Tab-separated table of C-alpha atoms in Angstrom:
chain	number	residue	atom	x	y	z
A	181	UNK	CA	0.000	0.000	0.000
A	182	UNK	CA	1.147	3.488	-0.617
A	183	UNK	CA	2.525	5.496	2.725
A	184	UNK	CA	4.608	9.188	3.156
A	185	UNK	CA	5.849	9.285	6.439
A	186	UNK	CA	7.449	12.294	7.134
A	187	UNK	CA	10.605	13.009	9.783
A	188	UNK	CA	12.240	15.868	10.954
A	189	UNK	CA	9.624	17.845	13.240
A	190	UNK	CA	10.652	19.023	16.698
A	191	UNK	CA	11.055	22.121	18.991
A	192	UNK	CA	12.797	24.713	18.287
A	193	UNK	CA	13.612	28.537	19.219
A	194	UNK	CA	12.045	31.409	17.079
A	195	UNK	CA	14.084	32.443	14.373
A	196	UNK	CA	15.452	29.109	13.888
A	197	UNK	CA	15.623	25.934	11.376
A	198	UNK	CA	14.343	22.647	10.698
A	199	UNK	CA	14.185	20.457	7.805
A	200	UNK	CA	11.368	18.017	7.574
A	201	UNK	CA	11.304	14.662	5.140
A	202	UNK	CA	8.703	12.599	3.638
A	203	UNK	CA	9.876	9.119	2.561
A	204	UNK	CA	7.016	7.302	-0.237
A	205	UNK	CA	6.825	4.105	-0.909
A	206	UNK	CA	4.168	2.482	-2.878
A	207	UNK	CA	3.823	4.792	-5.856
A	208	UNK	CA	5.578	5.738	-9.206
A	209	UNK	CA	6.906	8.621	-6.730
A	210	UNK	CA	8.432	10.625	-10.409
A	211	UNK	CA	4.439	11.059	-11.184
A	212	UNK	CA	3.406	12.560	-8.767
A	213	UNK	CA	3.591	16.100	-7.583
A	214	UNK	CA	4.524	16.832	-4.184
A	215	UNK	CA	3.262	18.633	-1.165
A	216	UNK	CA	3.336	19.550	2.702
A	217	UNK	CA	0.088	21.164	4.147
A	218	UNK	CA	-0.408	22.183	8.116
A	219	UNK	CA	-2.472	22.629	10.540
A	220	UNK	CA	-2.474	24.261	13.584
A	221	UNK	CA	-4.786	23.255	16.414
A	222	UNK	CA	-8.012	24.398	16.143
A	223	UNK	CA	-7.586	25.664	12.530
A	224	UNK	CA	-8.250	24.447	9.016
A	225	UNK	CA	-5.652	22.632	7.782
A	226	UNK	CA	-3.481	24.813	5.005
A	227	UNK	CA	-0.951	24.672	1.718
A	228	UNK	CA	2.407	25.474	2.893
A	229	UNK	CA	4.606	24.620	-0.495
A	230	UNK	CA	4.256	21.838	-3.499
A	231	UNK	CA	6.357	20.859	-6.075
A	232	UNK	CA	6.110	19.600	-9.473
A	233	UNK	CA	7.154	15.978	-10.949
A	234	UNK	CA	8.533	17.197	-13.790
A	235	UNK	CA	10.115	20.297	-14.297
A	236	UNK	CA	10.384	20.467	-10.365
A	237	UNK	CA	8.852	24.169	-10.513
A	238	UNK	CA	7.862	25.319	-6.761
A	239	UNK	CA	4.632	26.896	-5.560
A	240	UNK	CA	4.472	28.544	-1.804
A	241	UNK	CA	1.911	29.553	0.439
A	242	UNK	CA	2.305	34.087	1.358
A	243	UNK	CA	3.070	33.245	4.665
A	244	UNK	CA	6.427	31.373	4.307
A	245	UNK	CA	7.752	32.488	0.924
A	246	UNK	CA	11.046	33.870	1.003
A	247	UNK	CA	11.533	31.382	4.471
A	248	UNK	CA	10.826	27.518	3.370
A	249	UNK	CA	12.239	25.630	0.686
A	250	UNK	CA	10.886	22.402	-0.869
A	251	UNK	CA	12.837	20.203	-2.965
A	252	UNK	CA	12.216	16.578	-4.016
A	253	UNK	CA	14.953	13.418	-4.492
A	254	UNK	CA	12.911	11.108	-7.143
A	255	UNK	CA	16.224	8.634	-6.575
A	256	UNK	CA	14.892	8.889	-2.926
A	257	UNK	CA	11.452	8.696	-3.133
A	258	UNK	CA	11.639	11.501	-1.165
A	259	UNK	CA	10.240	15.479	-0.374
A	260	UNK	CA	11.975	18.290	1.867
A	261	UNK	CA	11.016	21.107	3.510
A	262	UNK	CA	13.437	23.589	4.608
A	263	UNK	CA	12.246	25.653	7.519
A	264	UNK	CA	14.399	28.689	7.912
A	265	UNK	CA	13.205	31.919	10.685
A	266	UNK	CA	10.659	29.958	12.099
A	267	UNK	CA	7.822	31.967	13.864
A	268	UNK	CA	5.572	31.018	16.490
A	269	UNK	CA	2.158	31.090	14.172
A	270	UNK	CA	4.443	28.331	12.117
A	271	UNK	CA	3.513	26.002	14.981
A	272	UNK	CA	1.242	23.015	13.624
A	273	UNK	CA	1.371	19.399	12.171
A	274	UNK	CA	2.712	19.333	9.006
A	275	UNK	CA	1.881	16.817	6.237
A	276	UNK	CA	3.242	15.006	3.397
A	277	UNK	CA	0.850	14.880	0.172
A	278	UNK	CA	1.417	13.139	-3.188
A	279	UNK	CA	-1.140	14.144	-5.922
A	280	UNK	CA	-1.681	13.071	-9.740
A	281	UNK	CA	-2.342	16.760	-10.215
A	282	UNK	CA	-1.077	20.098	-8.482
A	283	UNK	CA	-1.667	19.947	-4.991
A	284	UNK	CA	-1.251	23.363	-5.234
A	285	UNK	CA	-4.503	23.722	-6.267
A	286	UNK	CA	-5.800	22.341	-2.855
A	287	UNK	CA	-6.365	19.750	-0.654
A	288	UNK	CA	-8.935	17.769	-2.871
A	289	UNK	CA	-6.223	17.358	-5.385
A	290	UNK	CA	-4.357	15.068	-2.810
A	291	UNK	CA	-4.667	11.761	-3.240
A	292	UNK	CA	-2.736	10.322	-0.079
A	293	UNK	CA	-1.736	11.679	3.147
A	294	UNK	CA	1.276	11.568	5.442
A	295	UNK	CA	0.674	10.822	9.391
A	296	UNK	CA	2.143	14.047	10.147
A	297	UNK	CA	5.172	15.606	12.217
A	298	UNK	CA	4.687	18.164	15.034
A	299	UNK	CA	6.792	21.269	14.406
A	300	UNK	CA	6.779	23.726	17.884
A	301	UNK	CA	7.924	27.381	17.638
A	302	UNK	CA	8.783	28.674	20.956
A	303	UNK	CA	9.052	32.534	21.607
């Protein structure tokens, strides 16, 4: 069966980094774009950054351009986020998503789901 479980999450000071990874297996992982949505308790869950399968273009949410990075290792089966200046309203789970189309677009272009990894941004 197909599963992203993603690594990485933690505590960590404002202002500082973290790098999160999503491992697939089960799935032609060069076909699919990539994604990581969050959610933060008590709040709808929301696109951080996605990435394309094939010319590996890269689409960001407002709120962490300029800050996060994703990248993707097809050898690897694998998608990054870089997490640089973290804030304390970056606080949430954060998800892996593999789509057959843009999961830029939204959530209901995601066809499976990561468990999740708790990032905490302490002031």
């Amino acid at each position: 069966q197909v599963r992203l479980v993603e690594s990485g999450g933690g505590l960590v000071q404002a202002g500082g980094s973290l790098k999160l990874s999503c491992v697939a297996s089960g799935l032609t992982f060069s076909s699919y774009y990539m994604g990581w949505f969050r959610q933060a308790p008590g709040k709808e869950r929301e696109f951080v950054a996605a990435i394309t399968w094939s010319e590996y273009w890269t689409y960001y949410a407002d709120s962490v351009k300029g800050r996060f990075t994703i990248s993707r290792d097809n050898a690897k089966n694998t998608v990054y986020l870089q997490m640089n200046s973290l804030r304390p309203e970056d606080t949430a789970d954060y998800y892996c998503a593999a789509g057959r189309r843009t999961v830029a677009a939204g959530d209901r272009f995601v066809d499976y789901w990561g468990q999740g990894t708790q990032v905490t941004v302490s002031s």
